[in-house]
């Protein structure tokens, strides 16, 4: 058997038997998608409720303004009518109401006389949560009613309503529940990077810093195997576990997505097999990159503990380009394909959103990442060749 | 034959080995003796191609450790001082790993593993994972691993460290066995007593310098005492800066 394969097989066996570490890295891959989907279902649920749920409020003095009340009732509201109380705010304090609209007994009189009516709207800005939307909507409804009446009165008197209201804005919210869902989906590339790096985390430490600390590195280095084959065996073993983690993550994501009620927001987002394979093809060079990078860092550290500390920081590095580009707002360009992790993230986002993906970009990203990986590998071999390495 | 010529090695400002020369013949057991810090491990590490000498040379069977590294590696079996075996692998897996790295042909490897399991009496635990093994069991695994490719040169770094009487006996038996097969055995120790009934040839080091080479009889003659321990202390501290 080729010595490289011997090392590869040994490192894989060794790592698989370290149940705890295997389980802990796989759990990230398994639970990550559930977390995203859970968040997604929560947001969708809330958005849909916002769209459909009636506005709830308490009304005092409904009999004084039948016109207004009829208008409110016709506009998806849930009215809780009450007898007048001395201080309506106590109802809120007692928790019996969240929003109270009070209509004074002289409403009809003033209405007929063409005077302005002040309606009191009681609420507690420090306590209510779902009421915030209700309050704004109710306020808007009343305003719209008031506008309509006012406009009619002006017209009746032969005055153009535009005279007192020269400007009016019209707000058009083009966001849909589907857009909000996609926003949550943009966290998937981050998670993917994390999953790839945690996949090879333990093996990279164990096969380098761990091996040195336990004193097994020295006899290993007396074997007639080139340092390049030795390092390659270790790096590929580590990358294999990253790939395993990646595949587990995607499978978990695939099934988790089935739980999301996409049809309720009129959108069909499903990852098909082709898309999954494309994601694997695009990100697999990154597993080699991660394995080489982590191997170098743990070869550089003096002990297992030190390696763990360094690597916990290094794991954050692949997410930095993503965060920086989002903050600075760099447009995804050809150049970004050359940066490992950034190129892949952009491509994955495009695939998830169902946008067209340029094959040149894929090729660029794969080649760039592999070239950088090769440089890292050469560096790792150099570190293994130094005699201070065993100390 | 192992031939060490004017070997010198320093770690920074600390001189570990200073102009040491000696020979170790095949079919013989040679002991590298010296107190702690005498440079025994450094010499063994140079011979096992882990580190390079600063000056001087070391050859095994005519192959220089610095220039013909791979040839040397094919011919040596190394038992490091802390065994250095893998906890999560079984005893046999540990042995086979190095057998494969030495590219021992598969059927031959199977036979060698069987032989070694028998020779070192490992039948009871050879298929168990190493984690939890006693010091003696670990030493046996490490020794079997060092011998799996039937090397001509066997380098043992303080092999009896931490072993009980039974395990020491087993080790002695194996060393006699491989000596009879014409191998060249070099082991380091700082315990004079265990050397007496094991080795044919002595090399004594002190403070990184060569102090004595020869048989036990020659040592007794030179030091003028029959007590090996006294002789050892006398020879190894000769001319030491702090004496």
Coordinates of C-alpha atoms in Angstrom, one line a residue:
Chain A
X1 CA 0.0 0.0 0.0
X2 CA 1.2 3.5 -0.8
X3 CA 2.5 5.2 2.4
X4 CA 0.3 8.1 1.8
X5 CA -2.8 5.9 1.8
X6 CA -1.5 4.2 4.9
X7 CA -1.3 7.5 6.8
X8 CA -4.7 8.5 5.4
X9 CA -6.3 5.3 6.6
X10 CA -4.7 5.4 10.0
X11 CA -5.7 9.0 10.6
X12 CA -9.3 8.3 9.6
X13 CA -9.6 5.2 11.8
X14 CA -7.9 7.1 14.7
X15 CA -10.3 10.0 14.4
X16 CA -13.5 8.0 14.0
X17 CA -12.7 6.3 17.3
X18 CA -12.6 9.6 19.0
X19 CA -16.4 9.5 19.3
X20 CA -16.7 12.7 21.3
X21 CA -15.0 14.9 18.8
X22 CA -16.7 13.3 15.8
X23 CA -20.0 13.7 17.5
X24 CA -19.5 17.3 18.5
X25 CA -18.5 18.4 15.0
X26 CA -21.3 16.4 13.4
X27 CA -23.8 17.9 15.8
X28 CA -23.0 21.4 14.4
X29 CA -23.7 20.1 10.9
X30 CA -26.9 18.4 12.0
X31 CA -28.4 21.1 14.1
X32 CA -27.3 24.2 12.1
X33 CA -30.0 23.7 9.4
X34 CA -32.6 23.1 12.0
X35 CA -31.7 26.3 13.7
X36 CA -32.0 28.2 10.4
X37 CA -35.3 26.6 9.5
X38 CA -36.7 27.1 13.0
X39 CA -35.9 30.8 12.7
X40 CA -37.4 30.8 9.2
X41 CA -40.6 29.2 10.3
X42 CA -40.9 31.7 13.2
X43 CA -40.4 34.7 11.0
X44 CA -42.8 33.4 8.3
X45 CA -45.4 32.7 10.9
X46 CA -45.0 36.2 12.4
X47 CA -45.1 37.9 9.0
X48 CA -48.2 36.0 7.9
X49 CA -49.9 36.8 11.1
X50 CA -49.1 40.5 10.5
X51 CA -50.8 40.3 7.2
X52 CA -54.0 38.6 8.3
X53 CA -54.6 39.0 11.9
X54 CA -57.3 41.6 12.8
X55 CA -56.4 44.7 14.8
X56 CA -57.5 44.3 18.4
X57 CA -58.5 47.3 20.6
X58 CA -60.9 48.4 23.3
X59 CA -63.5 51.0 22.4
X60 CA -65.4 53.2 24.9
X61 CA -68.3 55.3 23.7
X62 CA -69.0 53.5 20.5
X63 CA -72.6 54.7 20.4
X64 CA -71.5 58.3 19.9
X65 CA -69.8 57.7 16.6
X66 CA -71.7 55.0 14.6
X67 CA -70.1 56.1 11.3
X68 CA -66.5 55.8 12.5
X69 CA -67.2 52.6 14.3
X70 CA -68.8 51.1 11.2
X71 CA -65.8 52.1 9.2
X72 CA -63.3 50.6 11.7
X73 CA -65.3 47.3 11.9
X74 CA -65.3 47.1 8.1
X75 CA -61.4 47.2 8.1
X76 CA -60.3 43.9 9.7
X77 CA -60.6 45.0 13.4
X78 CA -61.6 43.2 16.5
X79 CA -63.4 45.6 18.7
X80 CA -64.0 45.1 22.4
X81 CA -66.8 47.5 23.4
X82 CA -66.9 48.7 27.0
X83 CA -68.9 51.0 29.3
X84 CA -67.3 54.3 30.1
X85 CA -64.9 54.3 33.0
X86 CA -63.5 57.2 35.0
X87 CA -59.9 56.6 34.1
X88 CA -59.3 54.3 31.1
X89 CA -55.6 54.0 31.9
X90 CA -56.4 51.7 34.9
X91 CA -57.8 49.1 32.4
X92 CA -54.3 49.0 30.8
X93 CA -52.6 48.8 34.2
X94 CA -54.8 45.9 35.2
X95 CA -54.0 44.2 32.0
X96 CA -57.6 44.1 30.7
X97 CA -56.8 46.1 27.6
X98 CA -53.8 47.0 25.5
X99 CA -55.1 49.9 23.4
X100 CA -58.2 51.9 24.3
X101 CA -60.0 54.3 22.0
X102 CA -62.3 56.7 23.8
X103 CA -65.1 58.6 22.0
X104 CA -66.6 61.5 24.0
X105 CA -70.4 61.9 24.3
X106 CA -70.3 65.3 22.5
X107 CA -68.7 63.7 19.4
X108 CA -71.9 63.8 17.4
X109 CA -72.7 67.3 18.3
X110 CA -69.2 68.6 17.3
X111 CA -69.3 66.5 14.2
X112 CA -72.5 68.1 13.0
X113 CA -71.1 71.5 13.9
X114 CA -68.0 70.9 11.8
X115 CA -65.7 71.2 14.8
X116 CA -62.6 69.0 15.3
X117 CA -63.0 66.0 17.6
X118 CA -60.2 64.8 19.8
X119 CA -60.2 61.1 20.3
X120 CA -58.0 59.7 23.1
X121 CA -55.9 56.7 22.3
X122 CA -54.5 55.0 25.5
X123 CA -51.6 52.7 25.3
X124 CA -48.5 51.7 27.3
X125 CA -45.4 52.0 25.1
X126 CA -43.3 50.2 27.7
X127 CA -45.3 47.0 27.9
X128 CA -47.2 45.9 24.8
X129 CA -45.5 44.0 22.1
X130 CA -47.9 42.9 19.4
X131 CA -49.9 46.0 20.1
X132 CA -47.3 48.2 18.4
X133 CA -48.5 47.2 15.0
X134 CA -52.2 47.5 16.1
X135 CA -51.7 50.9 17.4
X136 CA -50.0 52.2 14.2
X137 CA -52.7 50.6 12.0
X138 CA -55.6 51.9 14.1
X139 CA -54.1 55.4 14.1
X140 CA -53.8 55.2 10.3
X141 CA -57.4 53.9 9.9
X142 CA -58.8 56.8 12.0
X143 CA -56.7 59.3 10.1
X144 CA -57.9 57.9 6.8
X145 CA -61.5 58.1 7.9
X146 CA -60.9 61.7 9.0
X147 CA -59.3 62.5 5.7
X148 CA -62.2 61.0 3.8
X149 CA -64.8 63.0 5.8
X150 CA -62.7 66.2 5.5
X151 CA -62.4 65.8 1.7
X152 CA -66.1 65.2 1.3
X153 CA -66.8 68.3 3.3
X154 CA -64.5 70.5 1.2
X155 CA -65.9 69.2 -2.0
X156 CA -69.4 69.9 -0.7
X157 CA -68.4 73.5 -0.1
X158 CA -66.8 73.6 -3.6
X159 CA -63.2 73.7 -2.4
X160 CA -60.4 71.6 -3.9
X161 CA -59.1 69.2 -1.1
X162 CA -55.6 69.8 -2.6
X163 CA -55.8 73.3 -1.3
X164 CA -55.2 72.3 2.3
X165 CA -53.2 69.3 1.6
X166 CA -50.7 70.2 -1.2
X167 CA -48.6 67.1 -0.7
X168 CA -49.5 63.6 0.2
X169 CA -47.2 60.5 0.2
X170 CA -48.1 57.1 -0.8
X171 CA -46.0 54.3 0.7
X172 CA -45.6 51.2 -1.4
X173 CA -43.9 48.3 0.5
X174 CA -42.6 45.9 -2.2
X175 CA -41.1 43.5 0.3
X176 CA -42.8 40.2 0.5
X177 CA -42.6 37.3 3.0
X178 CA -40.5 35.6 0.5
X179 CA -37.9 38.3 0.7
X180 CA -37.7 38.0 4.4
X181 CA -37.2 34.3 4.1
X182 CA -34.3 34.9 1.6
X183 CA -32.7 37.2 4.1
X184 CA -32.5 34.4 6.6
X185 CA -31.1 32.1 3.9
X186 CA -28.2 34.4 3.5
X187 CA -26.8 33.0 6.8
X188 CA -26.4 29.6 5.2
X189 CA -23.0 30.4 3.6
X190 CA -21.7 31.5 7.0
X191 CA -22.9 28.2 8.5
X192 CA -21.3 26.2 5.7
X193 CA -17.9 27.8 6.3
X194 CA -18.2 27.1 10.0
X195 CA -19.2 23.5 9.3
X196 CA -16.3 22.9 7.0
X197 CA -13.8 24.3 9.5
X198 CA -15.2 22.5 12.5
X199 CA -15.2 19.2 10.5
X200 CA -11.4 19.0 10.4
X201 CA -10.8 20.9 13.6
X202 CA -10.1 17.9 15.9
X203 CA -8.2 15.8 13.4
X204 CA -6.0 18.7 12.4
X205 CA -5.0 19.3 16.0
X206 CA -4.8 15.6 17.0
X207 CA -2.7 14.5 14.0
X208 CA -0.1 17.3 14.5
X209 CA 0.0 19.0 17.9
X210 CA -1.6 15.9 19.6
X211 CA 0.8 13.5 17.9
X212 CA 3.8 15.6 19.0
X213 CA 2.5 16.0 22.6
X214 CA 2.0 12.2 23.0
X215 CA 5.5 11.5 21.7
X216 CA 4.3 9.4 18.7
X217 CA 5.5 11.9 16.2
X218 CA 9.2 11.1 16.8
X219 CA 8.9 7.4 15.9
X220 CA 6.6 8.3 13.0
X221 CA 9.3 10.6 11.6
X222 CA 11.8 7.7 11.6
X223 CA 9.7 5.9 9.0
X224 CA 10.8 5.9 5.3
X225 CA 8.0 8.1 4.1
X226 CA 8.5 11.5 2.5
X227 CA 7.3 14.4 4.6
X228 CA 5.1 15.5 1.7
X229 CA 3.3 12.1 1.7
X230 CA 3.0 12.3 5.4
X231 CA 1.5 15.8 5.5
X232 CA -0.7 15.0 2.5
X233 CA -2.1 11.9 4.2
X234 CA -2.9 13.9 7.3
X235 CA -4.4 16.9 5.4
X236 CA -6.6 14.7 3.2
X237 CA -7.8 12.7 6.2
X238 CA -8.8 16.0 7.9
X239 CA -10.4 17.3 4.6
X240 CA -12.4 14.1 4.4
X241 CA -14.0 14.8 7.7
X242 CA -14.8 18.3 6.6
X243 CA -16.4 16.9 3.5
X244 CA -18.4 14.5 5.6
X245 CA -19.5 17.4 7.8
X246 CA -20.5 19.4 4.7
X247 CA -22.5 16.5 3.3
X248 CA -24.3 15.9 6.6
X249 CA -25.1 19.6 6.8
X250 CA -26.6 19.7 3.3
X251 CA -28.6 16.5 3.9
X252 CA -29.9 18.0 7.1
X253 CA -30.7 21.3 5.4
X254 CA -32.5 19.4 2.6
X255 CA -34.9 17.7 5.0
X256 CA -35.2 20.7 7.3
X257 CA -36.4 22.8 4.4
X258 CA -39.3 20.4 3.9
X259 CA -40.7 21.7 7.2
X260 CA -40.9 25.3 6.0
X261 CA -44.4 26.2 4.7
X262 CA -43.1 28.0 1.6
X263 CA -46.4 27.6 -0.3
X264 CA -48.2 29.8 2.3
X265 CA -46.0 32.7 1.2
X266 CA -46.4 31.9 -2.5
X267 CA -42.9 30.8 -3.1
X268 CA -41.3 27.6 -4.0
X269 CA -37.8 27.2 -2.6
X270 CA -36.4 23.8 -2.6
X271 CA -32.9 22.6 -3.0
X272 CA -32.8 19.9 -5.6
X273 CA -30.2 17.2 -6.0
X274 CA -28.4 19.1 -8.8
X275 CA -28.1 22.2 -6.6
X276 CA -26.8 20.2 -3.7
X277 CA -24.1 18.6 -5.9
X278 CA -23.1 22.0 -7.2
X279 CA -22.7 23.3 -3.7
X280 CA -20.6 20.3 -2.8
X281 CA -18.4 20.8 -5.9
X282 CA -18.0 24.4 -5.3
X283 CA -17.1 24.1 -1.6
X284 CA -15.0 20.9 -1.6
X285 CA -11.7 22.7 -2.5
X286 CA -12.4 24.7 0.7
X287 CA -12.2 21.5 2.8
X288 CA -8.7 21.0 1.6
X289 CA -7.9 24.7 2.3
X290 CA -9.3 24.5 5.8
X291 CA -7.5 21.2 6.5
X292 CA -4.1 22.7 5.3
X293 CA -4.6 26.0 7.2
X294 CA -5.5 24.3 10.5
X295 CA -2.7 21.8 10.1
X296 CA -0.2 24.6 9.7
X297 CA -1.5 26.5 12.7
X298 CA -1.4 23.4 14.9
X299 CA 2.1 22.5 13.6
X300 CA 3.0 26.0 14.7
X301 CA 1.6 25.7 18.2
X302 CA 3.7 24.2 21.0
X303 CA 1.0 22.1 22.6
X304 CA -2.5 20.6 22.1
X305 CA -4.0 23.3 24.3
X306 CA -2.3 26.1 22.4
X307 CA -3.4 24.7 19.1
X308 CA -7.0 24.6 20.4
X309 CA -6.8 28.2 21.4
X310 CA -5.3 29.4 18.1
X311 CA -7.7 27.3 16.0
X312 CA -10.8 28.7 17.8
X313 CA -9.7 32.1 16.4
X314 CA -8.7 30.7 13.0
X315 CA -12.2 29.3 12.5
X316 CA -13.6 32.8 12.5
X317 CA -11.2 33.9 9.7
X318 CA -13.3 32.4 6.8
X319 CA -16.3 34.3 7.9
X320 CA -14.4 37.6 7.9
X321 CA -14.4 38.3 4.1
X322 CA -18.2 37.7 4.2
X323 CA -18.8 40.1 7.0
X324 CA -16.4 42.8 5.7
X325 CA -17.9 42.7 2.2
X326 CA -21.4 43.1 3.8
X327 CA -20.3 46.0 5.9
X328 CA -18.3 47.9 3.3
X329 CA -20.7 46.8 0.6
X330 CA -18.2 45.6 -2.0
X331 CA -20.1 44.4 -5.0
X332 CA -19.4 40.7 -5.7
X333 CA -16.9 40.9 -8.6
X334 CA -14.6 38.6 -10.5
X335 CA -11.9 39.5 -8.0
X336 CA -13.9 38.2 -5.1
X337 CA -13.7 34.7 -6.6
X338 CA -10.0 34.6 -5.8
X339 CA -10.6 34.8 -2.1
X340 CA -11.2 31.5 -0.5
X341 CA -14.6 31.3 1.4
X342 CA -15.8 34.6 -0.1
X343 CA -16.0 33.3 -3.7
X344 CA -17.8 30.2 -2.5
X345 CA -20.2 32.1 -0.3
X346 CA -21.3 34.3 -3.2
X347 CA -21.7 31.3 -5.5
X348 CA -23.7 29.4 -2.9
X349 CA -26.0 32.4 -2.3
X350 CA -26.7 32.6 -6.0
X351 CA -27.5 28.9 -6.1
X352 CA -29.8 29.1 -3.2
X353 CA -31.6 32.1 -4.6
X354 CA -32.0 30.2 -7.9
X355 CA -30.0 32.8 -9.8
X356 CA -27.8 32.0 -12.8
X357 CA -24.3 31.0 -11.8
X358 CA -21.4 31.7 -14.1
X359 CA -19.3 28.6 -14.8
X360 CA -16.2 30.9 -15.2
X361 CA -16.7 32.1 -11.7
X362 CA -17.0 28.6 -10.4
X363 CA -13.8 27.6 -12.2
X364 CA -12.0 30.7 -10.9
X365 CA -13.0 30.1 -7.3
X366 CA -12.0 26.4 -7.4
X367 CA -8.6 27.1 -9.0
X368 CA -7.8 30.0 -6.8
X369 CA -8.7 28.1 -3.6
X370 CA -6.7 25.0 -4.7
X371 CA -3.6 27.1 -5.6
X372 CA -3.7 28.8 -2.2
X373 CA -4.1 25.4 -0.6
X374 CA -1.1 24.1 -2.5
X375 CA 1.0 26.9 -1.1
X376 CA -0.2 26.2 2.4
X377 CA 0.6 22.5 1.9
X378 CA 4.2 23.3 0.9
X379 CA 4.5 25.5 3.9
X380 CA 3.2 22.6 6.1
X381 CA 5.7 20.2 4.6
X382 CA 8.5 22.7 5.3
X383 CA 7.4 22.9 8.9
X384 CA 7.5 19.1 9.2
X385 CA 11.0 19.1 7.7
X386 CA 12.4 21.4 10.3
X387 CA 14.1 19.5 13.1
X388 CA 12.8 21.9 15.8
X389 CA 9.4 20.5 14.8
X390 CA 9.6 17.4 17.0
X391 CA 10.5 19.5 20.1
Chain B
X1 CA 27.9 -1.7 11.9
X2 CA 27.0 1.7 13.5
X3 CA 29.9 4.2 13.2
X4 CA 29.8 7.5 14.9
X5 CA 32.7 9.9 14.1
X6 CA 33.4 13.2 15.9
X7 CA 29.7 13.9 16.4
X8 CA 28.8 17.3 17.8
X9 CA 25.4 18.8 18.4
X10 CA 24.3 21.9 20.3
X11 CA 20.9 23.2 21.1
X12 CA 21.4 27.0 21.0
X13 CA 24.2 27.7 23.5
X14 CA 23.9 24.3 25.2
X15 CA 26.3 21.7 23.9
X16 CA 24.6 18.3 24.1
X17 CA 27.1 16.1 22.3
X18 CA 30.8 17.1 21.9
X19 CA 33.1 15.3 19.6
X20 CA 31.9 11.8 20.3
X21 CA 33.1 8.8 18.4
X22 CA 32.3 5.1 18.8
X23 CA 31.4 1.9 17.0
X24 CA 28.7 -0.7 17.5
X25 CA 29.1 -4.0 15.8
X26 CA 26.4 -6.3 14.4
X27 CA 25.6 -9.4 16.4
X28 CA 26.4 -7.4 19.5
X29 CA 24.5 -5.5 22.1
X30 CA 26.1 -2.1 22.7
X31 CA 25.0 0.0 25.7
X32 CA 25.2 3.8 25.6
X33 CA 25.7 4.7 29.2
X34 CA 25.7 8.0 31.0
X35 CA 24.0 10.0 33.7
X36 CA 21.0 12.2 32.8
X37 CA 21.9 14.9 30.3
X38 CA 25.0 13.1 29.1
X39 CA 23.8 13.2 25.5
X40 CA 22.5 9.6 25.0
X41 CA 19.1 10.6 23.7
X42 CA 20.7 13.2 21.4
X43 CA 22.9 10.6 19.8
X44 CA 20.1 8.1 19.4
X45 CA 17.9 10.8 17.8
X46 CA 20.7 11.7 15.4
X47 CA 21.1 8.0 14.5
X48 CA 17.3 7.6 14.0
X49 CA 17.3 10.6 11.6
X50 CA 15.1 12.9 13.8
X51 CA 17.8 15.6 14.1
X52 CA 20.9 16.4 12.1
X53 CA 24.4 16.6 13.7
X54 CA 26.2 20.0 13.6
X55 CA 29.5 18.4 12.7
X56 CA 30.8 14.9 12.4
X57 CA 29.1 12.0 10.9
X58 CA 27.1 8.9 11.8
X59 CA 26.7 5.9 9.5
X60 CA 24.6 2.8 9.7
X61 CA 25.7 0.0 7.4
X62 CA 27.6 2.5 5.4
X63 CA 24.7 4.9 5.0
X64 CA 25.1 8.4 6.3
X65 CA 22.2 9.6 8.5
X66 CA 22.4 13.1 6.9
X67 CA 22.7 12.2 3.3
X68 CA 21.0 8.8 2.9
X69 CA 18.1 9.4 5.2
X70 CA 15.7 7.1 3.6
X71 CA 18.1 4.2 3.3
X72 CA 18.9 4.6 7.0
X73 CA 15.2 4.7 7.9
X74 CA 14.6 1.4 6.1
X75 CA 17.2 -0.3 8.2
X76 CA 16.4 1.0 11.7
X77 CA 13.9 0.1 14.3
X78 CA 13.4 2.7 17.0
X79 CA 12.0 2.4 20.5
X80 CA 11.5 5.9 21.8
X81 CA 11.7 6.5 25.5
X82 CA 8.0 7.1 26.0
X83 CA 6.9 4.3 23.6
X84 CA 4.8 6.8 21.5
X85 CA 2.1 4.4 20.4
X86 CA -1.5 5.4 19.4
X87 CA -4.1 5.0 22.2
X88 CA -7.1 4.6 20.0
X89 CA -5.6 1.8 17.8
X90 CA -5.2 -1.8 18.9
X91 CA -1.8 -3.3 19.5
X92 CA -1.9 -5.1 16.2
X93 CA -3.0 -1.9 14.3
X94 CA -0.1 0.0 15.8
X95 CA 2.3 -2.7 14.7
X96 CA 0.8 -2.9 11.2
X97 CA 0.8 0.8 10.7
X98 CA 4.6 0.9 10.8
X99 CA 4.8 -2.3 8.9
X100 CA 2.8 -0.6 6.1
X101 CA 4.9 2.6 6.3
X102 CA 8.0 0.4 5.9
X103 CA 6.1 -1.2 2.9
X104 CA 6.5 -4.7 4.1
X105 CA 4.8 -7.0 1.7
X106 CA 1.3 -8.0 3.0
X107 CA 1.8 -11.8 3.4
X108 CA 5.2 -11.2 5.0
X109 CA 3.7 -8.6 7.3
X110 CA 1.0 -11.0 8.5
X111 CA 3.7 -13.5 9.3
X112 CA 5.9 -11.0 11.1
X113 CA 3.0 -9.7 13.2
X114 CA 2.1 -13.3 14.2
X115 CA 5.8 -14.0 15.1
X116 CA 6.1 -10.9 17.2
X117 CA 2.9 -11.4 19.0
X118 CA 4.2 -14.9 19.9
X119 CA 7.7 -13.8 20.7
X120 CA 6.6 -10.9 23.0
X121 CA 3.7 -13.0 24.5
X122 CA 1.1 -10.4 23.5
X123 CA -1.7 -12.9 22.5
X124 CA -3.9 -11.8 25.4
X125 CA -4.1 -8.2 24.6
X126 CA -3.0 -7.8 21.0
X127 CA -6.5 -7.1 19.7
X128 CA -7.3 -4.6 22.4
X129 CA -7.0 -0.8 22.1
X130 CA -3.8 0.5 23.7
X131 CA -5.6 3.0 25.9
X132 CA -5.3 1.5 29.4
X133 CA -2.4 -0.8 28.7
X134 CA 0.3 -1.2 31.4
X135 CA 3.7 0.3 30.9
X136 CA 5.1 -3.2 30.2
X137 CA 2.3 -3.9 27.6
X138 CA 3.0 -0.6 25.9
X139 CA 6.7 -1.3 25.7
X140 CA 6.0 -4.7 24.1
X141 CA 3.8 -3.0 21.4
X142 CA 6.4 -0.3 20.8
X143 CA 9.1 -2.9 20.5
X144 CA 7.1 -5.1 18.2
X145 CA 6.4 -2.0 16.1
X146 CA 10.1 -1.2 15.9
X147 CA 10.9 -4.8 14.8
X148 CA 8.1 -5.4 12.4
X149 CA 10.2 -4.8 9.2
X150 CA 13.1 -6.9 10.6
X151 CA 15.5 -4.0 10.8
X152 CA 19.3 -4.6 10.9
X153 CA 19.8 -1.8 13.5
X154 CA 17.8 -1.5 16.6
X155 CA 17.9 1.7 18.7
X156 CA 16.3 1.5 22.1
X157 CA 16.1 4.7 24.3
X158 CA 16.0 3.7 27.9
X159 CA 13.9 0.6 27.2
X160 CA 13.7 -0.6 30.8
X161 CA 12.3 2.6 32.2
X162 CA 9.2 2.0 34.2
X163 CA 9.2 -1.7 33.6
X164 CA 8.7 -4.3 36.3
X165 CA 10.9 -7.4 36.7
X166 CA 8.7 -9.6 34.4
X167 CA 8.6 -7.1 31.6
X168 CA 12.4 -6.4 31.9
X169 CA 12.9 -10.2 31.6
X170 CA 10.8 -10.4 28.6
X171 CA 12.7 -7.5 27.0
X172 CA 16.0 -9.1 27.8
X173 CA 14.8 -12.3 26.2
X174 CA 13.9 -10.5 23.0
X175 CA 17.1 -8.6 22.9
X176 CA 19.1 -11.9 23.2
X177 CA 16.9 -13.3 20.4
X178 CA 17.6 -10.5 17.9
X179 CA 21.2 -10.4 18.8
X180 CA 21.4 -14.1 17.9
X181 CA 19.9 -13.2 14.6
X182 CA 23.0 -11.1 13.9
X183 CA 21.4 -7.7 14.4
X184 CA 23.1 -4.6 15.8
X185 CA 21.5 -3.4 19.0
X186 CA 22.3 0.0 20.6
X187 CA 20.4 0.9 23.8
X188 CA 20.8 3.8 26.2
X189 CA 20.6 3.5 29.9
X190 CA 21.6 5.3 33.1
X191 CA 21.3 2.2 35.3
X192 CA 24.6 0.3 35.4
X193 CA 23.2 -2.9 36.9
X194 CA 20.9 -3.8 34.1
X195 CA 23.7 -3.4 31.6
X196 CA 25.9 -6.2 33.1
X197 CA 23.9 -9.2 31.9
X198 CA 22.7 -7.6 28.7
X199 CA 25.5 -6.0 26.8
X200 CA 28.7 -7.1 25.2
X201 CA 30.1 -3.6 24.7
X202 CA 29.9 -0.4 26.6
X203 CA 30.1 3.2 25.6
X204 CA 30.1 5.6 28.5
X205 CA 29.3 9.3 28.1
X206 CA 29.6 12.2 30.5
X207 CA 28.6 15.8 29.8
X208 CA 28.3 15.2 26.1
X209 CA 31.8 13.7 25.8
X210 CA 33.0 10.2 25.2
X211 CA 34.6 8.7 28.3
X212 CA 35.0 5.0 27.6
X213 CA 34.5 2.2 25.0
X214 CA 35.1 -1.4 25.6
X215 CA 33.9 -4.5 27.4
X216 CA 32.8 -4.7 31.0
X217 CA 36.0 -6.4 31.9
X218 CA 38.0 -3.6 30.3
X219 CA 36.0 -1.1 32.3
X220 CA 36.7 -2.9 35.6
X221 CA 40.3 -3.0 34.7
X222 CA 40.5 0.6 33.9
X223 CA 38.6 1.8 36.9
X224 CA 40.3 -0.7 39.3
X225 CA 37.0 -1.7 40.9
X226 CA 34.7 -4.7 40.4
X227 CA 31.7 -2.7 41.5
X228 CA 30.1 -1.6 38.2
X229 CA 28.3 1.3 39.8
X230 CA 31.5 2.8 41.3
X231 CA 33.2 2.3 38.0
X232 CA 30.4 4.0 36.1
X233 CA 30.4 7.0 38.4
X234 CA 34.1 7.3 38.3
X235 CA 34.4 7.1 34.5
X236 CA 31.4 9.2 33.6
X237 CA 32.3 12.1 35.9
X238 CA 36.0 12.1 35.0
X239 CA 37.2 15.6 34.1
X240 CA 33.8 17.1 34.6
X241 CA 33.8 20.8 35.1
X242 CA 31.9 20.6 38.5
X243 CA 34.0 17.8 40.1

